[in-house]
Short mmCIF file of N, CA and C in Angstrom, two decimals:
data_model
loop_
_atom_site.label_atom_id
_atom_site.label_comp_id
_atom_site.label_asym_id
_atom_site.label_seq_id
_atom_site.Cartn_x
_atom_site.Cartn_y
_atom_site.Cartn_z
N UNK A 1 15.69 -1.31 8.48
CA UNK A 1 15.38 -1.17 7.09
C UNK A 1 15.38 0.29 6.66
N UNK A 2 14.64 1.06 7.76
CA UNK A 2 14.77 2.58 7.03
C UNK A 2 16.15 3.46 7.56
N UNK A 3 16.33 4.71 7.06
CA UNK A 3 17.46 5.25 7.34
C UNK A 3 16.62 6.53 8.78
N UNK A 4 15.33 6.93 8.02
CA UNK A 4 14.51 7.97 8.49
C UNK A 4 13.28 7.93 8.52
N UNK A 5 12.55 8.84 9.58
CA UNK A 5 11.34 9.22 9.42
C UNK A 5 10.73 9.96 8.27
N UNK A 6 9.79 9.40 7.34
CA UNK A 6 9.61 10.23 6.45
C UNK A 6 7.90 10.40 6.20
N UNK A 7 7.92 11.53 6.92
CA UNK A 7 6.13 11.88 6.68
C UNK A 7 6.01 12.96 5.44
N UNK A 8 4.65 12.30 4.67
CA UNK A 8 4.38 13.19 3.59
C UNK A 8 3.04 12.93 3.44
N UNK A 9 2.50 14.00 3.30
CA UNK A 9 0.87 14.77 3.32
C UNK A 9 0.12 13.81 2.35
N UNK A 10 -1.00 12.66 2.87
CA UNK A 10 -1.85 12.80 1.57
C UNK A 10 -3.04 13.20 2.09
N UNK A 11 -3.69 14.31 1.69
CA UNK A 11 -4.52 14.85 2.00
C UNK A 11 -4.64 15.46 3.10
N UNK A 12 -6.00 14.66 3.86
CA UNK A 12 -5.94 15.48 5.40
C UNK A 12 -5.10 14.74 6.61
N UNK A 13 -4.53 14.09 6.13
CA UNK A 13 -3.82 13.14 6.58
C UNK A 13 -2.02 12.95 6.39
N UNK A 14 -1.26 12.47 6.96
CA UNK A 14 0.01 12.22 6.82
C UNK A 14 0.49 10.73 7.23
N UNK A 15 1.03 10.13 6.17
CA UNK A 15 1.69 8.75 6.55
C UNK A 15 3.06 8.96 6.01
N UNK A 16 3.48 7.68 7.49
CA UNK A 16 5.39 6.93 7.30
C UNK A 16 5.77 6.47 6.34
N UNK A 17 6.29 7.32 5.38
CA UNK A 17 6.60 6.56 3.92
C UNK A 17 7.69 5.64 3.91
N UNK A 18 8.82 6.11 5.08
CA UNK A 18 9.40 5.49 5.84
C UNK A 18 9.37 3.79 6.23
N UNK A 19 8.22 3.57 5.92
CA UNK A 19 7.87 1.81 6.62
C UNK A 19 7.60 1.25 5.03
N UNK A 20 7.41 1.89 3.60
CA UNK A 20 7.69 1.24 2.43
C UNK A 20 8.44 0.32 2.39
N UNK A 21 7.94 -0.79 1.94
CA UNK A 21 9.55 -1.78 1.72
C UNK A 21 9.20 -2.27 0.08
N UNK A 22 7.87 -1.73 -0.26
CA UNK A 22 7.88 -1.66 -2.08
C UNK A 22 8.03 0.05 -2.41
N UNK A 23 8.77 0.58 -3.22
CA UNK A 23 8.29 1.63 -3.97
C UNK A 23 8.85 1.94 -5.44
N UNK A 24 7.69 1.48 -6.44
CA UNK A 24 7.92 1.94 -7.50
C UNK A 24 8.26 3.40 -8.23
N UNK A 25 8.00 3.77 -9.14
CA UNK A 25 8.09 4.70 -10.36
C UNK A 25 8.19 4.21 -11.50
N UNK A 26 7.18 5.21 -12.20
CA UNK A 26 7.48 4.75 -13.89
C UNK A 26 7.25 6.25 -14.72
N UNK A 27 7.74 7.34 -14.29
CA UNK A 27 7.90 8.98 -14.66
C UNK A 27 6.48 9.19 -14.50
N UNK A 28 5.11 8.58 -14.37
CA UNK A 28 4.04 8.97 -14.51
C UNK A 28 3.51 9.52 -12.98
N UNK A 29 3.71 8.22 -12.04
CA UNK A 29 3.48 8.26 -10.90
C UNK A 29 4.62 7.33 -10.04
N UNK A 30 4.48 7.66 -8.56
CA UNK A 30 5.27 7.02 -7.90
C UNK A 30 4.11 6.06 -6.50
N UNK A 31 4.34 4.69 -6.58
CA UNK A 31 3.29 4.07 -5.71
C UNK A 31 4.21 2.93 -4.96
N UNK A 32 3.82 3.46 -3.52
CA UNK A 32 4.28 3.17 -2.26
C UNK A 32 3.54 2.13 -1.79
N UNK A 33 4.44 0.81 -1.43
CA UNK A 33 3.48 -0.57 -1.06
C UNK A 33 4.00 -0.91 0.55
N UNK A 34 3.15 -1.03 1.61
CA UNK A 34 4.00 -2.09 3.09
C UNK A 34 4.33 -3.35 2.94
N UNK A 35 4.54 -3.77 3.76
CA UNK A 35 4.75 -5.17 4.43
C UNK A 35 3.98 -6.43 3.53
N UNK A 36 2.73 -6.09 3.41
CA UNK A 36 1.10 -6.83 3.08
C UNK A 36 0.55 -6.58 2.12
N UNK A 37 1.61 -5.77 0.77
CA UNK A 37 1.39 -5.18 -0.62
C UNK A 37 -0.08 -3.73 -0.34
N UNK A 38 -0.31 -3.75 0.83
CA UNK A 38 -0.90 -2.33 1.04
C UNK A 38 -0.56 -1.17 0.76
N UNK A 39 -1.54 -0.31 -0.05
CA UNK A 39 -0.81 1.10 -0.50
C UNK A 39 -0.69 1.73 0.68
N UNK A 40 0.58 2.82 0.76
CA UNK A 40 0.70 3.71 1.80
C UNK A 40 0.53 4.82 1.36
N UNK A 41 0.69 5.11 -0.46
CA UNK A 41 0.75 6.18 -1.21
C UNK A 41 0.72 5.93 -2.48
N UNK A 42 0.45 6.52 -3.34
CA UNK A 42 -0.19 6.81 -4.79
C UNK A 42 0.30 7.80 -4.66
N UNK A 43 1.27 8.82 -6.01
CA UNK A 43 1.30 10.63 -6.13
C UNK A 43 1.53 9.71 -7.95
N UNK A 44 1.33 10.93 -8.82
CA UNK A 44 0.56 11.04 -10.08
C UNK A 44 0.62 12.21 -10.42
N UNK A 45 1.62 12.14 -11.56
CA UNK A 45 1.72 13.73 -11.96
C UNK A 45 2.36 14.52 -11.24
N UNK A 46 2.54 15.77 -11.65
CA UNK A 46 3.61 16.78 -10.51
C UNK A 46 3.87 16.11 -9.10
N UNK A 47 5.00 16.31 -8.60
CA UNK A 47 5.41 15.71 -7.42
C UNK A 47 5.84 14.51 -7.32
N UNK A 48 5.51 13.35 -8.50
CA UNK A 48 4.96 11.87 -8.46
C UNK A 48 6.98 11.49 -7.98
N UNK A 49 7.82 12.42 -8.81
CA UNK A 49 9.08 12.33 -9.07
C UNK A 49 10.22 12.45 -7.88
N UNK A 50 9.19 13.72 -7.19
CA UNK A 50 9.70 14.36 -6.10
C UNK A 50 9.83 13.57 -5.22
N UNK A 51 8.51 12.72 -4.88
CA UNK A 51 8.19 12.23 -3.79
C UNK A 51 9.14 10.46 -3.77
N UNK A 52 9.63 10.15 -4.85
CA UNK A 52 10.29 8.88 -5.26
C UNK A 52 11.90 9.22 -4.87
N UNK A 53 12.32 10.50 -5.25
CA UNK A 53 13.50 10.71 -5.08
C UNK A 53 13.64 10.71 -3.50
N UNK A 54 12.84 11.53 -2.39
CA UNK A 54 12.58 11.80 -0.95
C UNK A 54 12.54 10.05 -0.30
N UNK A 55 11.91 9.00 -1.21
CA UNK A 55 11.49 7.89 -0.10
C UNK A 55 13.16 7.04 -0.81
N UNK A 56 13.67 6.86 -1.97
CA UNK A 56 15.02 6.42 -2.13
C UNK A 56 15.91 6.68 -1.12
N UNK A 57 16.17 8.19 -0.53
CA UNK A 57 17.03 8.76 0.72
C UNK A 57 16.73 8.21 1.72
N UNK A 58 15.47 7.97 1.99
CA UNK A 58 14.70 7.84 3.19
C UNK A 58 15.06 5.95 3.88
N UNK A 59 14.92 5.54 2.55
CA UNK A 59 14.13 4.21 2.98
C UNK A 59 15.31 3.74 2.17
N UNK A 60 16.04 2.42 2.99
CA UNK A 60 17.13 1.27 2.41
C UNK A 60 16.49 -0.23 2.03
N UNK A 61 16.12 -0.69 0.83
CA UNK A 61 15.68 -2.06 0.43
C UNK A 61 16.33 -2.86 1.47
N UNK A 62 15.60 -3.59 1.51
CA UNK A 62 15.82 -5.06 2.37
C UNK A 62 16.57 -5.70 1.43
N UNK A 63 17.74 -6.17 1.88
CA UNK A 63 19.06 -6.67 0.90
C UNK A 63 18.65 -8.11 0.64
N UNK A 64 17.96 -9.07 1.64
CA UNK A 64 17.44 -9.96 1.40
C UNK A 64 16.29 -10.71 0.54
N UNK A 65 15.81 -9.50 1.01
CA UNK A 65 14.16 -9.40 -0.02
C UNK A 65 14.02 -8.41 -1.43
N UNK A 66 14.35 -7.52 -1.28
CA UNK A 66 14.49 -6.04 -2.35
C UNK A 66 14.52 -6.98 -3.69
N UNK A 67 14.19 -6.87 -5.25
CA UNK A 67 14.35 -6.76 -6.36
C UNK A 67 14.48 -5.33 -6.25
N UNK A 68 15.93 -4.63 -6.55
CA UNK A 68 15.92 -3.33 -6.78
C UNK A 68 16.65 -3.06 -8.21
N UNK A 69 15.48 -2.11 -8.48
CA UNK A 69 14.70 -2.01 -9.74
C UNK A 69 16.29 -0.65 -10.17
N UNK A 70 15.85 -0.54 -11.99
CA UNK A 70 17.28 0.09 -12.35
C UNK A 70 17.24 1.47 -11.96
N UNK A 71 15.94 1.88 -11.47
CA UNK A 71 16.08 3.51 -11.05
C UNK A 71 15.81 3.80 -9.75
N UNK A 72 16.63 2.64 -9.19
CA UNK A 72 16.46 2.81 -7.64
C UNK A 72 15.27 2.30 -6.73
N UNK A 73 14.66 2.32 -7.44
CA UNK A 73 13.35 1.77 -7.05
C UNK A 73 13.43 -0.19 -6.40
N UNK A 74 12.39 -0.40 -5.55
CA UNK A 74 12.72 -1.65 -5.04
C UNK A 74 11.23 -2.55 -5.05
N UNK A 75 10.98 -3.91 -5.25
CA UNK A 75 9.86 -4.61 -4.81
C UNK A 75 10.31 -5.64 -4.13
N UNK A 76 9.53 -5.57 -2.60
CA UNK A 76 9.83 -6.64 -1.61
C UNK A 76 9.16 -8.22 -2.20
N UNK A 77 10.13 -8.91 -2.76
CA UNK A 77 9.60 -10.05 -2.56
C UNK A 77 8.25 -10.63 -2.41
N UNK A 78 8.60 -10.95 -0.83
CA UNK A 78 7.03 -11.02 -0.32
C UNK A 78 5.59 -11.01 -0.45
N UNK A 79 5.82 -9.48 -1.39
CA UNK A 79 5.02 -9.10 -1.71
C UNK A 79 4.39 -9.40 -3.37
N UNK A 80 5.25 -10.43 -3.98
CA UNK A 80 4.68 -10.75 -5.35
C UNK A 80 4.27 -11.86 -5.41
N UNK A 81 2.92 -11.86 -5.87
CA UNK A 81 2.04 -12.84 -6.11
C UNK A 81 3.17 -14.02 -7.40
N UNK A 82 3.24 -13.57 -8.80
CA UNK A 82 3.67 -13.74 -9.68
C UNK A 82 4.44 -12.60 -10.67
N UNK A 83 5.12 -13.36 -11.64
CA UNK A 83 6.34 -12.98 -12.11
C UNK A 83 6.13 -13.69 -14.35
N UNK A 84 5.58 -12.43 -14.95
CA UNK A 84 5.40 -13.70 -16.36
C UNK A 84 5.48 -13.02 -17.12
N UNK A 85 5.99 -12.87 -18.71
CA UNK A 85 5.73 -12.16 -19.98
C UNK A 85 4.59 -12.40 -20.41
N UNK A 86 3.81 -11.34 -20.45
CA UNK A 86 2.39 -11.25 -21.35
C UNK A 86 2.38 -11.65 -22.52
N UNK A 87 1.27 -12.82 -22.96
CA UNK A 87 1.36 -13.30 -24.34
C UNK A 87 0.89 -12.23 -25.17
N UNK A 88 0.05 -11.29 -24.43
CA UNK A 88 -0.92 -10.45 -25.30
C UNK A 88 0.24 -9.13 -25.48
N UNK A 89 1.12 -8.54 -25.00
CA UNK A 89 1.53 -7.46 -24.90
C UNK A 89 3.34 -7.86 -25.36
N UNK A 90 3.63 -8.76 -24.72
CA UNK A 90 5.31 -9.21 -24.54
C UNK A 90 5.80 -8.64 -23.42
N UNK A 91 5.21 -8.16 -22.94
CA UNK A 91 5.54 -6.89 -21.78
C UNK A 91 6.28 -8.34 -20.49
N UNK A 92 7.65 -7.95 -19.67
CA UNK A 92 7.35 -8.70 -18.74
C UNK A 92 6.36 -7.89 -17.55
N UNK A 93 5.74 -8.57 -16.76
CA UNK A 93 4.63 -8.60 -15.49
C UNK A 93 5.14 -8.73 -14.54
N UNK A 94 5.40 -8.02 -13.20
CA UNK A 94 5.09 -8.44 -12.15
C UNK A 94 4.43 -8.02 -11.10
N UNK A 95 3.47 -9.24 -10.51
CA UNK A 95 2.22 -8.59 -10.13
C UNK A 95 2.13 -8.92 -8.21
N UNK A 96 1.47 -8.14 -7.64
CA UNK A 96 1.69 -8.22 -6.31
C UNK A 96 0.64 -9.04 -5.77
N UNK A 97 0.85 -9.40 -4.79
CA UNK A 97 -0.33 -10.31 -4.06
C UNK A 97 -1.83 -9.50 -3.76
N UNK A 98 -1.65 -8.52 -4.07
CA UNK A 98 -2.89 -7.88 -4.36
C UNK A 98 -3.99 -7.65 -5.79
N UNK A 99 -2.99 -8.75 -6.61
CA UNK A 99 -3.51 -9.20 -7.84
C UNK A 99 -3.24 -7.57 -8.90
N UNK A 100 -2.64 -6.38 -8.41
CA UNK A 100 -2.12 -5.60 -9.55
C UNK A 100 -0.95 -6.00 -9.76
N UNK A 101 -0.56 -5.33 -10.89
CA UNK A 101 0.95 -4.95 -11.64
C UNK A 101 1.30 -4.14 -10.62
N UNK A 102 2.58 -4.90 -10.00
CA UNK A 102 3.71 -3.56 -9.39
C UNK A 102 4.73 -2.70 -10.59
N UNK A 103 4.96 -4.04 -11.67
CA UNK A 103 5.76 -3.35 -12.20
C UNK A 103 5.86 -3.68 -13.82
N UNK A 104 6.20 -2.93 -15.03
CA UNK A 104 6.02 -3.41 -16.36
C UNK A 104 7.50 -3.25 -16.97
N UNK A 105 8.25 -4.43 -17.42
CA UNK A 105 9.22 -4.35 -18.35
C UNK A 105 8.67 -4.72 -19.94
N UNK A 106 9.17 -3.03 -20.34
CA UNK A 106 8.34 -2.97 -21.89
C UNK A 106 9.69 -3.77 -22.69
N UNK A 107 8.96 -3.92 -23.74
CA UNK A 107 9.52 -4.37 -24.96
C UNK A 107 10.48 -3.05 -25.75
N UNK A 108 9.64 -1.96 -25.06
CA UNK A 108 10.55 -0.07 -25.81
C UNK A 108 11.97 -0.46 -25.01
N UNK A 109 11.76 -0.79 -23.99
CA UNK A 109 12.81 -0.31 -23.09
C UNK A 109 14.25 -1.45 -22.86
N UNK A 110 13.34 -2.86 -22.86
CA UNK A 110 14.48 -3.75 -22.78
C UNK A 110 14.37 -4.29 -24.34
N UNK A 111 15.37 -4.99 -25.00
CA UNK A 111 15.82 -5.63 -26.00
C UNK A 111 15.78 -6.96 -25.72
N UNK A 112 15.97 -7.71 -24.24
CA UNK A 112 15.96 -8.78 -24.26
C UNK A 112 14.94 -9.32 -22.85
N UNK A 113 13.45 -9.19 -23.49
CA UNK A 113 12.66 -9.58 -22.35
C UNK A 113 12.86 -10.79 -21.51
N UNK A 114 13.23 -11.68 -22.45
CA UNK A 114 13.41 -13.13 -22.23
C UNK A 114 14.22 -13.81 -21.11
N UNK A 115 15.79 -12.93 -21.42
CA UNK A 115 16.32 -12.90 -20.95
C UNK A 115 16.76 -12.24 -19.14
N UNK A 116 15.97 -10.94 -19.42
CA UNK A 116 15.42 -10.27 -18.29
C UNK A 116 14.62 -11.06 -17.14
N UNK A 117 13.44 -11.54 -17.81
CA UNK A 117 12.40 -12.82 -17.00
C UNK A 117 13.03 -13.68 -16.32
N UNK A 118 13.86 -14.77 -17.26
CA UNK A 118 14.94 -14.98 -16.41
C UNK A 118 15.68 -15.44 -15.51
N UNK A 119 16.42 -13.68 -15.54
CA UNK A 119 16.78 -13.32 -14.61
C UNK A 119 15.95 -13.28 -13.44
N UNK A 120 14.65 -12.34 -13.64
CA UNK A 120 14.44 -12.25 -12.32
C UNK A 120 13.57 -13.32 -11.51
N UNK A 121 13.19 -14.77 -12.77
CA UNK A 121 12.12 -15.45 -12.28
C UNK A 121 13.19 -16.41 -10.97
N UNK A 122 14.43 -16.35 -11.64
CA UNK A 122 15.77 -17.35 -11.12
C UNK A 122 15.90 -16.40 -9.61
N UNK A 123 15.85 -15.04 -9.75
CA UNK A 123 16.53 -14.28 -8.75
C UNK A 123 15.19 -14.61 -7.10
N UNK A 124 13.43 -14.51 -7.76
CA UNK A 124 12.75 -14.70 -7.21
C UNK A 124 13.21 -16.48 -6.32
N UNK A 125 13.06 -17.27 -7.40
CA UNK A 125 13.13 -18.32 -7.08
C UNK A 125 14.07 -18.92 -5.52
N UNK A 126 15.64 -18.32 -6.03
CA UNK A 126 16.97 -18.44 -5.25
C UNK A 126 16.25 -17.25 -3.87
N UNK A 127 15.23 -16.80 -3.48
CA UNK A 127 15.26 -15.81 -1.92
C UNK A 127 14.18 -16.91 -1.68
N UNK A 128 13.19 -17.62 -2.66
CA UNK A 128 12.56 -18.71 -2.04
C UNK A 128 12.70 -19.87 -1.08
N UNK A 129 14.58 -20.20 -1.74
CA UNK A 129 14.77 -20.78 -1.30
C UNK A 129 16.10 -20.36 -0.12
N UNK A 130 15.85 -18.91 0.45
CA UNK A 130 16.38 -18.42 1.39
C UNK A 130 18.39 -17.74 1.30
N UNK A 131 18.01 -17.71 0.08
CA UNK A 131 19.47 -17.03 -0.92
C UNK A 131 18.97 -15.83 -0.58
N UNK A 132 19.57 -14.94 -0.24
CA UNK A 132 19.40 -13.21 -0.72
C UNK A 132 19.20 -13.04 -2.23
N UNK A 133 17.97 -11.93 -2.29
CA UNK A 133 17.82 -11.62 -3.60
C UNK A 133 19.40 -11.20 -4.37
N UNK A 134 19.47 -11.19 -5.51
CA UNK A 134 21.02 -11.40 -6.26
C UNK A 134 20.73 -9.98 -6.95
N UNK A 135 21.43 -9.03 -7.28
CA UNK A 135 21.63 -7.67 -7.83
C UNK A 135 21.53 -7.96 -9.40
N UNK A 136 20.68 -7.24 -10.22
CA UNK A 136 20.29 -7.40 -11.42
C UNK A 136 21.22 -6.32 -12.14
N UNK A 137 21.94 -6.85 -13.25
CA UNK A 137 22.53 -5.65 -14.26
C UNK A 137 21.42 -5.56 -15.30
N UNK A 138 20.97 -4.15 -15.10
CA UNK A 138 19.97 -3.65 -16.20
C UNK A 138 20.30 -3.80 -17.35
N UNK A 139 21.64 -3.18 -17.69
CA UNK A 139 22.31 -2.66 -18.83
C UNK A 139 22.50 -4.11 -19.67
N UNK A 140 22.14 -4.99 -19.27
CA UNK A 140 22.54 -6.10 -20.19
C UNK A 140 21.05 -6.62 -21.17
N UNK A 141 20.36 -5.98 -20.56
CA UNK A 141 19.11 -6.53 -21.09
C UNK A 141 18.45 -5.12 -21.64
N UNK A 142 18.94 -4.06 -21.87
CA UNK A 142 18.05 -2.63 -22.26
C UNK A 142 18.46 -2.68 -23.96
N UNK A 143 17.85 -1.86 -24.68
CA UNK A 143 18.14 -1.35 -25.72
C UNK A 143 18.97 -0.64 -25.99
#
């Protein structure tokens, strides 16, 4: 799954960012999930960017499992509890078995939430039933 070893400092400490098989971004921060939707990393603010671009090189999605996301970014399967558009927000949701949001498709960003959902509730569904996750075109659903 990975290409490399990739150690990076949090704190007094250093972990294998390397063994990620979730890692988001959303320009704010970049948050690193294992195997078991366990954080390996949180960065926030300066670096948050740096450190997303370093684990993309580093680390290859699981072609089977991966939803990989339009900025490279990937969520293992596995690791999602559920998959829904917020009645309260419109926002689509998807949330990890650790009961957070891994990830938010806004209403700013896509034009066709509906359509997006979907996609990916169909794409979830088809690795359920032992299909490889299917490659999402962003561009069809953005503004």
């Amino acid at each position: 799954m990975t290409n490399a070893t990739l150690f990076i400092r949090d704190g007094q400490s250093v972990i294998n960012a390397a063994t990620a098989t979730t890692a988001t971004n959303n320009g704010d921060f970049t948050l690193l999930l294992d195997h078991k939707c366990q954080k390996l990393a949180f960065k926030q603010g300066e670096g948050a960017g740096e450190l997303f671009e370093r684990v993309k090189k580093a680390v290859k999605p699981n072609e089977q499992y991966a939803l990989v996301l339009e900025n490279g970014g990937f969520i293992d399967a596995r690791v999602i509890s559920t998959a829904f558009v917020s009645s309260k927000t419109g926002n689509l949701v998807v949330v990890g078995t650790n009961d957070r949001p891994l990830c938010v498709f806004d209403t700013d960003t896509f034009s066709d939430l509906d359509g997006l959902a979907d996609v990916i509730l169909d794409a979830l569904v088809s690795v359920g039933e032992g299909v490889n996750m299917p490659k999402i075109d962003w561009t069809s659903y953005k503004r």
